[in-house]
PDB file of C-alpha atoms in Angstrom:
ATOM      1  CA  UNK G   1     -31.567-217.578  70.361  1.00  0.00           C
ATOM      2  CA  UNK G   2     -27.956-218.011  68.545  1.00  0.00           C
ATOM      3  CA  UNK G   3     -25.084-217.959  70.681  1.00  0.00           C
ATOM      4  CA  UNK G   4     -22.610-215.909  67.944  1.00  0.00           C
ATOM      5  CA  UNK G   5     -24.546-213.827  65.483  1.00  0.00           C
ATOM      6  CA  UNK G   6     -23.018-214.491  61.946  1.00  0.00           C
ATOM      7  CA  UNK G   7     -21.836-211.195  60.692  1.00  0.00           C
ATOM      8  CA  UNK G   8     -22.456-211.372  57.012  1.00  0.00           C
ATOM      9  CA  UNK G   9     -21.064-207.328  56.375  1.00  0.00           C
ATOM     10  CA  UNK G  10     -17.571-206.642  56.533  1.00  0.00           C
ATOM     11  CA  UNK G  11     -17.050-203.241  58.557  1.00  0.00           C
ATOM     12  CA  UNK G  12     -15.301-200.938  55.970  1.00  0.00           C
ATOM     13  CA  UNK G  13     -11.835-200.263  57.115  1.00  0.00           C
ATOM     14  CA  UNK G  14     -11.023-204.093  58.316  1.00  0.00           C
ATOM     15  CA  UNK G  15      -8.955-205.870  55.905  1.00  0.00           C
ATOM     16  CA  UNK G  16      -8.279-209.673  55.638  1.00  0.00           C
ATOM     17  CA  UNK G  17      -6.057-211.967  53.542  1.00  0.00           C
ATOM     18  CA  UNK G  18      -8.281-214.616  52.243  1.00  0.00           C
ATOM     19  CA  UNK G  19      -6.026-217.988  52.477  1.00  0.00           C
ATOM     20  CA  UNK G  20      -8.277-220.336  50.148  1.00  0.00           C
ATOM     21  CA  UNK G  21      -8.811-217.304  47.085  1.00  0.00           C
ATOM     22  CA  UNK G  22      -5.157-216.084  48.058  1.00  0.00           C
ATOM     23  CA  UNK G  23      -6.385-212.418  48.145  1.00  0.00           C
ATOM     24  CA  UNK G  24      -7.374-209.463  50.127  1.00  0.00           C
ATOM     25  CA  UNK G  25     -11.052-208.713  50.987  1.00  0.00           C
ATOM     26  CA  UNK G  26     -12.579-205.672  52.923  1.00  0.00           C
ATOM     27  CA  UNK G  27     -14.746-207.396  55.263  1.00  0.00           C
ATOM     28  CA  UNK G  28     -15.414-210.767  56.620  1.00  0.00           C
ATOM     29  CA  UNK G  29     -15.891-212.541  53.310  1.00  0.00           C
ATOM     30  CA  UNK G  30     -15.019-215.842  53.647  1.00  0.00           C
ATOM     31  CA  UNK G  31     -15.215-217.813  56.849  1.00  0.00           C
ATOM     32  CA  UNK G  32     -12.677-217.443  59.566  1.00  0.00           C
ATOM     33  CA  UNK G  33     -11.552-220.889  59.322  1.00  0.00           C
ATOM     34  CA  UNK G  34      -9.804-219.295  55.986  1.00  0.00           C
ATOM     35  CA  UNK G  35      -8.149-215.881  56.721  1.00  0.00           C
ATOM     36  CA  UNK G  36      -5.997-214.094  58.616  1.00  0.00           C
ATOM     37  CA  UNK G  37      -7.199-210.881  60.045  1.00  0.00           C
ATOM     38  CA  UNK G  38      -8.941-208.275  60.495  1.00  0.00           C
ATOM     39  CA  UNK G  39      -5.682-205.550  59.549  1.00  0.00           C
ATOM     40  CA  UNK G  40      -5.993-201.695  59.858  1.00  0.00           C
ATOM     41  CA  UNK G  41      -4.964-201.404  56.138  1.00  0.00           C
ATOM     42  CA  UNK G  42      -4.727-203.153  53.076  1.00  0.00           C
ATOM     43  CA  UNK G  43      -1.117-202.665  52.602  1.00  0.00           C
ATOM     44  CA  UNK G  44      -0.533-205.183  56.165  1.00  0.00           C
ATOM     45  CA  UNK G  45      -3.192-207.155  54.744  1.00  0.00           C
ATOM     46  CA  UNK G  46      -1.452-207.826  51.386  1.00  0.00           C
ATOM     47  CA  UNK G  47       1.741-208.683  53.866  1.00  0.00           C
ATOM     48  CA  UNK G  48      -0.126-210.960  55.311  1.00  0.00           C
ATOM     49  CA  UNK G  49       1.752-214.410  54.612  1.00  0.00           C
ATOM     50  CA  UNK G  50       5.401-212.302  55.111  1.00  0.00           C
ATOM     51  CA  UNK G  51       4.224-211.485  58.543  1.00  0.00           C
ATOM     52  CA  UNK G  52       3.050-215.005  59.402  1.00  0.00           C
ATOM     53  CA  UNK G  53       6.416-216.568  57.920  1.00  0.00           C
ATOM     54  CA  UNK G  54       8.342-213.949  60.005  1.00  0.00           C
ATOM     55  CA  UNK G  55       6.247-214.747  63.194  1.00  0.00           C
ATOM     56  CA  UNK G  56       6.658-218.490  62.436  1.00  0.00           C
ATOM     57  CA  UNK G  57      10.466-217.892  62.464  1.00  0.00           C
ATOM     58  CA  UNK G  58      10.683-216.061  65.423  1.00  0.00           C
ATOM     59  CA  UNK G  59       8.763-218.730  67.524  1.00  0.00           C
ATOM     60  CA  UNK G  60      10.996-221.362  66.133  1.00  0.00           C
ATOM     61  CA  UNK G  61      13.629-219.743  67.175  1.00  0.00           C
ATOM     62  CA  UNK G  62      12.808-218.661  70.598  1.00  0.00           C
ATOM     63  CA  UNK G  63      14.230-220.201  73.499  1.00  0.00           C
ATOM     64  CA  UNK G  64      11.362-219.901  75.517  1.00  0.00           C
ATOM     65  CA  UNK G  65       9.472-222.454  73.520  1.00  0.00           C
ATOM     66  CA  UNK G  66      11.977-225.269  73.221  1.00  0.00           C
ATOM     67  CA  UNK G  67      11.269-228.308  75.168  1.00  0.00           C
ATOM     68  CA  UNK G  68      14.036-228.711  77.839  1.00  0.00           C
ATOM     69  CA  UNK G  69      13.515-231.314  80.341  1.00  0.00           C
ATOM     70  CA  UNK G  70      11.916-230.592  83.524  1.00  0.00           C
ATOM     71  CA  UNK G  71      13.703-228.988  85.873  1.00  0.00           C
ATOM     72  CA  UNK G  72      15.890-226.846  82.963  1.00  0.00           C
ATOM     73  CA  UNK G  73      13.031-224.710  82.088  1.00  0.00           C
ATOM     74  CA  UNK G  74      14.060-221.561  84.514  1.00  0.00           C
ATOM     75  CA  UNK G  75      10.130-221.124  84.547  1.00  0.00           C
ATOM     76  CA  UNK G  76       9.812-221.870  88.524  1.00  0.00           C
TER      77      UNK G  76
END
């Protein structure tokens, strides 16, 4: 008996951005390994790569995630 049961239908209504093909699907077309996803819509789903560059940014930037040495981190 499989641990994970492959899905090979999409539900209707989940969205991904497909990162090998560079496009949005409805439903789980390609494998996870290549997509972002699911999104309620396919407007976020076209936005796909804006959000991840803006997310990307915002971790970068946070203070939270910098390396400080140990007993700088304020995390005690």
């Amino acid at each position: 008996m499989p641990l994970f049961k492959k899905r090979t239908v999409g539900k209707p209504g989940e969205w991904y951005y497909c990162l090998e093909h560079k496009k949005v699907e409805e439903g789980p077309d390609c494998p996870g390994k290549d997509r972002f996803g699911p999104y309620a819509s396919r407007t976020e789903a076209e936005h796909a790569m804006e959000t991840a560059r803006e997310r990307n940014l915002q971790w970068e930037n946070d203070s939270r995630w910098r390396d400080a040495p140990a007993g700088e981190r304020g995390d005690d």
